[in-house]
Amino acid sequence: MSDRVFIRGLRVDTVIGVYGWERTVRQTLVLDLELAADIASPAATDDVDGALDYDAVCQRLRRYGAESEWQLVETFAEGAATLLREEFAVPWLRLRLAKPGAVAGADDVGVIIERGARP
């Protein structure tokens, strides 16, 4: 399967950072995702039940951000990848996580991870 569903620019608010002030405010992370999915089957039947529900994915990631606190973007990214693979049966994903304004003089910083068997 080489089909992918993508989500770009998903904003997730969470408590994240290592500095004391960061532990007292919510900050916005920006996620770009590519998720391996079987697109041919639902496309052939036009049946939404067989498709990867990208709205549910977005809602779950926002809830994930709201429910927890992290120091590192790496920890958030790993946890998000694990929950997507487990809860949505995604066999492979690529996740880009950006933390805007984290470093003076840079638009954003972050990580890019891939998990699972690449299609």
PDB file of C-alpha atoms in Angstrom:
ATOM      1  CA  MET A   1       0.000   0.000   0.000  1.00  0.00           C
ATOM      2  CA  SER A   2       1.526   3.295  -1.047  1.00  0.00           C
ATOM      3  CA  ASP A   3      -1.525   5.483  -0.473  1.00  0.00           C
ATOM      4  CA  ARG A   4      -1.305   8.204   2.131  1.00  0.00           C
ATOM      5  CA  VAL A   5      -3.652  10.576   3.870  1.00  0.00           C
ATOM      6  CA  PHE A   6      -2.048  13.887   4.807  1.00  0.00           C
ATOM      7  CA  ILE A   7      -2.855  16.528   7.380  1.00  0.00           C
ATOM      8  CA  ARG A   8      -0.905  19.778   7.272  1.00  0.00           C
ATOM      9  CA  GLY A   9      -0.710  22.608   9.758  1.00  0.00           C
ATOM     10  CA  LEU A  10      -2.683  20.966  12.562  1.00  0.00           C
ATOM     11  CA  ARG A  11      -2.419  23.189  15.618  1.00  0.00           C
ATOM     12  CA  VAL A  12      -2.333  21.445  18.978  1.00  0.00           C
ATOM     13  CA  ASP A  13      -2.210  23.386  22.242  1.00  0.00           C
ATOM     14  CA  THR A  14      -0.290  21.824  25.115  1.00  0.00           C
ATOM     15  CA  VAL A  15       2.057  22.480  28.007  1.00  0.00           C
ATOM     16  CA  ILE A  16       5.539  21.803  26.683  1.00  0.00           C
ATOM     17  CA  GLY A  17       9.046  22.993  27.462  1.00  0.00           C
ATOM     18  CA  VAL A  18      11.884  22.835  29.935  1.00  0.00           C
ATOM     19  CA  TYR A  19      11.811  26.376  31.281  1.00  0.00           C
ATOM     20  CA  GLY A  20       9.728  27.272  34.322  1.00  0.00           C
ATOM     21  CA  TRP A  21       7.575  29.793  32.462  1.00  0.00           C
ATOM     22  CA  GLU A  22       6.781  27.137  29.831  1.00  0.00           C
ATOM     23  CA  ARG A  23       5.281  24.904  32.515  1.00  0.00           C
ATOM     24  CA  THR A  24       2.660  27.567  33.307  1.00  0.00           C
ATOM     25  CA  VAL A  25       1.295  28.328  29.814  1.00  0.00           C
ATOM     26  CA  ARG A  26      -0.159  26.458  26.886  1.00  0.00           C
ATOM     27  CA  GLN A  27       1.838  26.667  23.668  1.00  0.00           C
ATOM     28  CA  THR A  28       0.840  25.756  20.148  1.00  0.00           C
ATOM     29  CA  LEU A  29       2.593  22.986  18.270  1.00  0.00           C
ATOM     30  CA  VAL A  30       2.083  22.603  14.522  1.00  0.00           C
ATOM     31  CA  LEU A  31       1.898  19.089  13.088  1.00  0.00           C
ATOM     32  CA  ASP A  32       2.172  17.830   9.526  1.00  0.00           C
ATOM     33  CA  LEU A  33       1.273  14.168   9.074  1.00  0.00           C
ATOM     34  CA  GLU A  34       1.428  11.560   6.354  1.00  0.00           C
ATOM     35  CA  LEU A  35      -0.468   8.387   7.256  1.00  0.00           C
ATOM     36  CA  ALA A  36      -0.394   5.188   5.215  1.00  0.00           C
ATOM     37  CA  ALA A  37      -3.963   4.179   4.411  1.00  0.00           C
ATOM     38  CA  ASP A  38      -5.846   2.000   1.956  1.00  0.00           C
ATOM     39  CA  ILE A  39      -7.523   4.586  -0.214  1.00  0.00           C
ATOM     40  CA  ALA A  40      -8.510   2.293  -3.088  1.00  0.00           C
ATOM     41  CA  SER A  41     -11.100   0.266  -1.164  1.00  0.00           C
ATOM     42  CA  PRO A  42     -13.179   3.152   0.211  1.00  0.00           C
ATOM     43  CA  ALA A  43     -12.777   5.037  -3.084  1.00  0.00           C
ATOM     44  CA  ALA A  44     -14.241   2.079  -5.001  1.00  0.00           C
ATOM     45  CA  THR A  45     -17.350   1.979  -2.808  1.00  0.00           C
ATOM     46  CA  ASP A  46     -17.551   5.661  -1.814  1.00  0.00           C
ATOM     47  CA  ASP A  47     -18.062   4.360   1.726  1.00  0.00           C
ATOM     48  CA  VAL A  48     -16.775   6.653   4.462  1.00  0.00           C
ATOM     49  CA  ASP A  49     -16.747   3.785   6.983  1.00  0.00           C
ATOM     50  CA  GLY A  50     -13.762   2.215   5.228  1.00  0.00           C
ATOM     51  CA  ALA A  51     -11.720   5.406   5.062  1.00  0.00           C
ATOM     52  CA  LEU A  52      -9.227   6.765   7.569  1.00  0.00           C
ATOM     53  CA  ASP A  53     -11.184   9.419   9.484  1.00  0.00           C
ATOM     54  CA  TYR A  54      -8.828  12.403   9.388  1.00  0.00           C
ATOM     55  CA  ASP A  55     -11.217  14.510  11.462  1.00  0.00           C
ATOM     56  CA  ALA A  56     -11.104  11.879  14.229  1.00  0.00           C
ATOM     57  CA  VAL A  57      -7.300  11.833  13.952  1.00  0.00           C
ATOM     58  CA  CYS A  58      -7.172  15.618  14.409  1.00  0.00           C
ATOM     59  CA  GLN A  59      -9.584  15.580  17.337  1.00  0.00           C
ATOM     60  CA  ARG A  60      -7.628  12.792  19.037  1.00  0.00           C
ATOM     61  CA  LEU A  61      -4.318  14.641  18.668  1.00  0.00           C
ATOM     62  CA  ARG A  62      -5.841  17.831  20.093  1.00  0.00           C
ATOM     63  CA  ARG A  63      -7.188  15.843  23.039  1.00  0.00           C
ATOM     64  CA  TYR A  64      -3.771  14.204  23.491  1.00  0.00           C
ATOM     65  CA  GLY A  65      -2.188  17.660  23.701  1.00  0.00           C
ATOM     66  CA  ALA A  66      -4.807  18.935  26.129  1.00  0.00           C
ATOM     67  CA  GLU A  67      -4.519  15.952  28.494  1.00  0.00           C
ATOM     68  CA  SER A  68      -0.781  15.848  29.127  1.00  0.00           C
ATOM     69  CA  GLU A  69       2.391  17.873  29.667  1.00  0.00           C
ATOM     70  CA  TRP A  70       5.861  17.296  28.252  1.00  0.00           C
ATOM     71  CA  GLN A  71       9.292  18.810  28.439  1.00  0.00           C
ATOM     72  CA  LEU A  72      10.471  17.659  25.004  1.00  0.00           C
ATOM     73  CA  VAL A  73       8.895  17.846  21.558  1.00  0.00           C
ATOM     74  CA  GLU A  74      10.520  14.454  20.962  1.00  0.00           C
ATOM     75  CA  THR A  75       8.378  12.931  23.711  1.00  0.00           C
ATOM     76  CA  PHE A  76       5.192  14.442  22.296  1.00  0.00           C
ATOM     77  CA  ALA A  77       6.058  13.196  18.795  1.00  0.00           C
ATOM     78  CA  GLU A  78       6.761   9.636  19.967  1.00  0.00           C
ATOM     79  CA  GLY A  79       3.548   9.487  21.976  1.00  0.00           C
ATOM     80  CA  ALA A  80       1.479  10.887  19.131  1.00  0.00           C
ATOM     81  CA  ALA A  81       2.959   8.386  16.673  1.00  0.00           C
ATOM     82  CA  THR A  82       2.262   5.491  19.018  1.00  0.00           C
ATOM     83  CA  LEU A  83      -1.344   6.466  19.616  1.00  0.00           C
ATOM     84  CA  LEU A  84      -2.018   6.959  15.897  1.00  0.00           C
ATOM     85  CA  ARG A  85      -0.549   3.582  15.024  1.00  0.00           C
ATOM     86  CA  GLU A  86      -2.462   1.825  17.790  1.00  0.00           C
ATOM     87  CA  GLU A  87      -5.816   3.624  17.814  1.00  0.00           C
ATOM     88  CA  PHE A  88      -6.184   4.143  14.062  1.00  0.00           C
ATOM     89  CA  ALA A  89      -4.327   1.029  12.817  1.00  0.00           C
ATOM     90  CA  VAL A  90      -1.905   3.163  10.807  1.00  0.00           C
ATOM     91  CA  PRO A  91       0.914   0.866   9.619  1.00  0.00           C
ATOM     92  CA  TRP A  92       3.314   3.730   8.772  1.00  0.00           C
ATOM     93  CA  LEU A  93       3.420   7.446   9.430  1.00  0.00           C
ATOM     94  CA  ARG A  94       5.618  10.458   9.023  1.00  0.00           C
ATOM     95  CA  LEU A  95       5.118  13.208  11.588  1.00  0.00           C
ATOM     96  CA  ARG A  96       6.659  16.668  11.479  1.00  0.00           C
ATOM     97  CA  LEU A  97       6.248  18.596  14.709  1.00  0.00           C
ATOM     98  CA  ALA A  98       7.160  22.284  14.877  1.00  0.00           C
ATOM     99  CA  LYS A  99       7.316  24.509  17.941  1.00  0.00           C
ATOM    100  CA  PRO A 100       6.992  28.069  16.610  1.00  0.00           C
ATOM    101  CA  GLY A 101       8.974  30.779  18.376  1.00  0.00           C
ATOM    102  CA  ALA A 102      11.043  28.346  20.445  1.00  0.00           C
ATOM    103  CA  VAL A 103      14.361  29.823  19.315  1.00  0.00           C
ATOM    104  CA  ALA A 104      15.020  33.510  18.683  1.00  0.00           C
ATOM    105  CA  GLY A 105      15.742  34.192  15.040  1.00  0.00           C
ATOM    106  CA  ALA A 106      14.062  30.996  13.785  1.00  0.00           C
ATOM    107  CA  ASP A 107      10.478  30.586  12.622  1.00  0.00           C
ATOM    108  CA  ASP A 108      10.224  27.265  14.399  1.00  0.00           C
ATOM    109  CA  VAL A 109      12.142  24.205  15.536  1.00  0.00           C
ATOM    110  CA  GLY A 110      11.047  20.620  15.915  1.00  0.00           C
ATOM    111  CA  VAL A 111      11.418  17.028  14.844  1.00  0.00           C
ATOM    112  CA  ILE A 112      10.451  14.781  11.965  1.00  0.00           C
ATOM    113  CA  ILE A 113       9.898  11.102  12.705  1.00  0.00           C
ATOM    114  CA  GLU A 114       8.796   8.078  10.714  1.00  0.00           C
ATOM    115  CA  ARG A 115       7.378   5.014  12.417  1.00  0.00           C
ATOM    116  CA  GLY A 116       6.247   1.664  11.073  1.00  0.00           C
ATOM    117  CA  ALA A 117       6.981  -0.206   7.878  1.00  0.00           C
ATOM    118  CA  ARG A 118       7.340   2.316   5.054  1.00  0.00           C
ATOM    119  CA  PRO A 119       5.028   1.581   2.137  1.00  0.00           C
TER     120      PRO A 119
END
